[in-house]
Amino acid sequence: MMAAELAFYILAGGAVISALGCITQRNPVASAVWLVGTLFALAGIYILLNAQFIGIIQILVYAGAIMVLFLFVIMLLNLAHRQNDIRRWPMWLVGVGLLAAFGGPLLGLRGYSPGRLAAEVTGAAVYGDPARALPAGQAALKATQERGVVGAIADPLFRSYLVPFEITSILLLVAAVGAVVIAKRKL
Amino acid sequence: MLLSQSLLLSAILFGLGVLGVIMRRNAIVLFMCVELMLNAVNLTLVALSQYHGLSGQVMVFFVMTVAAAEAAVGLAIILAVFRHHQSVDLKDINLLRG
Amino acid sequence: MPSIHGWIWLTVALPLLGFLVNGLLALRRAEAKTTVSLVGAGTVLGAFVVALAAFLEAARYPLHEAVIVPLWSWIPAGDLQINLAFQVDPLSLVMLLVVTGVGSLIHLFSIGYMRSDPGYPRYFAYLNLFIVFMLVLVLGSSLPVLFIGWEGVGLCSYLLIGFWYQDKSNADAGKKAFIVNRIGDFGALVAMFLLWQALGTLSFTEIAEKAPEVLQAGGLTVTAITLFLFLGCTGKSAQIPLYTWLPDAMAGPTPVSALIHAATMVTAGVYLVVRTNVLFAMAPVSQTVVAGIGALTALFAATIGLRQYDIKRVLAYSTVSQLGYMFLAVGTGAYVAGIFHLVTHAFFKALLFLGSGSVIHAMHHAYHATHSHEDAQDLRNMGGLRRYLPWTFGLMAIATLAIAGIPPFAGFFSKDEILAFAWGRGEHDPAWKVFWAMGTLAALMTAFYMARLMAMTFLGENRTGVKEREQLHEAPWIMTGPLLVVGVLSLIGGVLNLPAFWPTPPHHGLDHWLEPVVAPGARFLPVELPHGSTEYLLIGLAVLIGAAGLIWGVRSTLARVIPTARAAPEERGLWKVINRKWYIDELYDEFIVRPLVRLSRVVLWRVVDQKLIDGAGANGSAWLSRRLGWVGSKLQTGEVGIYIVMFLIGAAWILHAVSR
């Protein structure tokens, strides 16, 4: 456990620092690269949290495709030298205010230990064994061990969530066509 | 394991994303901060899928897919806007004034 | 045999039809005089026939309870259910006969009197409309229906007083009548609200049932209700303090004065008191007020009549005075006596007015022929007309004897009964002895001024002028005929309610007839007639006073040479005050009218209307919404970035709301 936690804290720190870098850099290319850093750190955290498939997909799709797309567009628009596009200080107040508004309730999430989650889900007042109170998680762990990482996620993806899967593929098609249509100079 | 820490990290990343949305005037950077927010949510889903089953990871899968589609279309729109205004600074995109 | 009472609405429908036809003709073909005469007088005569039939049926099969004839539902509003319904009972039948009977006679008279007037169809249209509203008033089965008629006759009074509206003073007189009436109507409305709140009903039969149980006799509620009702009566029936409109109302055509301001509309107040007699019987304070004001008005108006020179003015003040007698009667609790005097007064006052109409008609004709501009209504320009208008003289003499209270004419019985009841109540309440004295003094003055009027008009030397004299002649038969009818009625009218000591039957006819109507009130208020020697003393005194007044009036008028109006000297001293009506109109003007006008102009118009309502209200709210709109428009910057921030603010709020 110690190693996992240590690794987690290092990766988490990296994610936060990269996120800060993303939102404060003037140069949009720099922002994009810092964001890539955040995505890598998050991918590492996913692997630690037993979601290996998702972690790899994160690197392949998010960092590898989406961010590349962002960078392409930034290069295309030749935006590298625009200056001073951070809003003036009155908006800082609004920003901090909204941060508090959003972050406040969300910070309440840090109190969620597995025991408390189990207690809330089962409605019992006593913290029983979380592993037994939440059987789905255990089943997930067992599936990963039996069928491998990819096989475990293939089961719900192609069985319970088949229809959303198909619809998502149509969505991708539509998005691709739409992007081409919008971005063309002449139809 | 690491549930509460993951959730806290997710909250922090989400807040930073909100701050970025408010603070930046560049449309593309704004978009990137929105992606940051999406990632924070993905982290939450993955952290809880440890206890609620693999559906959480499936949802993350779909979120990523939709985020990809959304990024493509959004950037195409920004391209089109840029062609019209010669700028992606939000200050200059004000034709909705009523 | 089906009852005619169900058809009682015909009496209203026929004159209404007349109004519509005549009105249409007035707008389109004003020359169709024959049609107008036929329709105008015919519809009212038709109504009289129906009324007579209803009366005869009620005489044969006596009505112990009122027959309600509902027409339609007028105001259905939760607890408040007011139907437009007519009530056939002894009292309404009496009033119905008087209104339609005297009304038809006056319509016939008008055919002759208004023959050469260009507004002939309009006149008959208004007159028919008046009959409609008056009948609604007397036939109404509840206070709101009565009030429709009440207001309607006020409207027709305004229209008819100002009939020759091209002359501003006529239009002003019409306005004055309507506005002074409105003050009284306010009282009637407040009384209706109080009554509704106390009893929950406004129909007369239900009031008679519920009032003795729900209200406390002598209590504040019933006193307040009756006093406010009486305020309405003072307006409509021209008592103190709201009588000032009646003398001015003489600006209208004479038949109008005869019908509206003598026989029918002004008696509506008396009718109202008798209709709600149970309420008045329960409020001794109100009774004193009613009787007191009645007696005071009788005396006061009589004093003014002593020194007026316009023939119609004298009769107008005489009407106010006689109405005072009626209120003295109903205030004392002698409701039947009040109605009796109402009926006999209708006869002889209509006769007096119509007769004066004949005289004025002749004088106008004479002055018109010689292109003279003298006043045709001034007593000082008349004199010795007995030779030229013998029938008019004879008939008006009958009326004068009736109003003075000389037996066996009608006025003797009714007036004597009122004064006797007043004396009788004086045994319990000393105030009534004062009222009796006022009434008796007024009777003396009545006889005097009527004799003065007759002497100045018909007796002595003629002052009209040599050339005009040749043109004076009796009125055509269409005018003298109705005069004959009311003359006969004034002669024999006393038969309606003969007192016990009279040798021939029938006795107490009206008492028996109206008994079911006044019974509810009589429970609270047994009034006694004095008997035996007191009774004979009072009668003798009354006759003596009447005769003395007449003789004194004639002799003192003919004793001096009367100058013509043009040559007459200024009045001086007390006579001037009386001639100027005790300056009451001037007092009202100074202390009530002018302050009100000033208040309206300065405060209500400039401050409230212009500054508050227009400025703050209308303009101010527009200014405010423009300002608010300006603030709102600042949100629409058009910048997408700002919109995104707004988006986030909204999302944060939802998050807060959901995470409670």
Coordinates of C-alpha atoms in Angstrom, one line a residue, chain B residues 18 21-22 30 90-91 93-98, chain C residues 633 636-645 648:
Chain B
V18 CA -13.6 26.5 -13.8
V21 CA -12.8 29.1 -18.1
I22 CA -13.4 32.3 -16.4
L30 CA -11.0 28.0 -22.9
L90 CA -13.7 36.3 -27.0
K91 CA -13.7 40.0 -26.7
I93 CA -16.8 37.7 -30.7
N94 CA -19.8 39.9 -29.8
L95 CA -22.3 39.7 -32.7
L96 CA -24.9 38.5 -30.3
R97 CA -25.3 42.0 -28.8
G98 CA -28.9 42.8 -28.6
Chain C
S633 CA -30.1 45.7 -21.2
Q636 CA -26.8 41.7 -23.0
T637 CA -23.2 42.5 -23.9
G638 CA -23.0 40.1 -26.8
E639 CA -19.7 38.8 -25.6
V640 CA -19.7 35.0 -25.6
G641 CA -17.1 34.9 -22.8
I642 CA -19.4 36.7 -20.4
Y643 CA -22.2 34.4 -21.4
I644 CA -20.1 31.4 -20.5
V645 CA -19.5 32.9 -17.1
L648 CA -21.2 28.8 -14.8

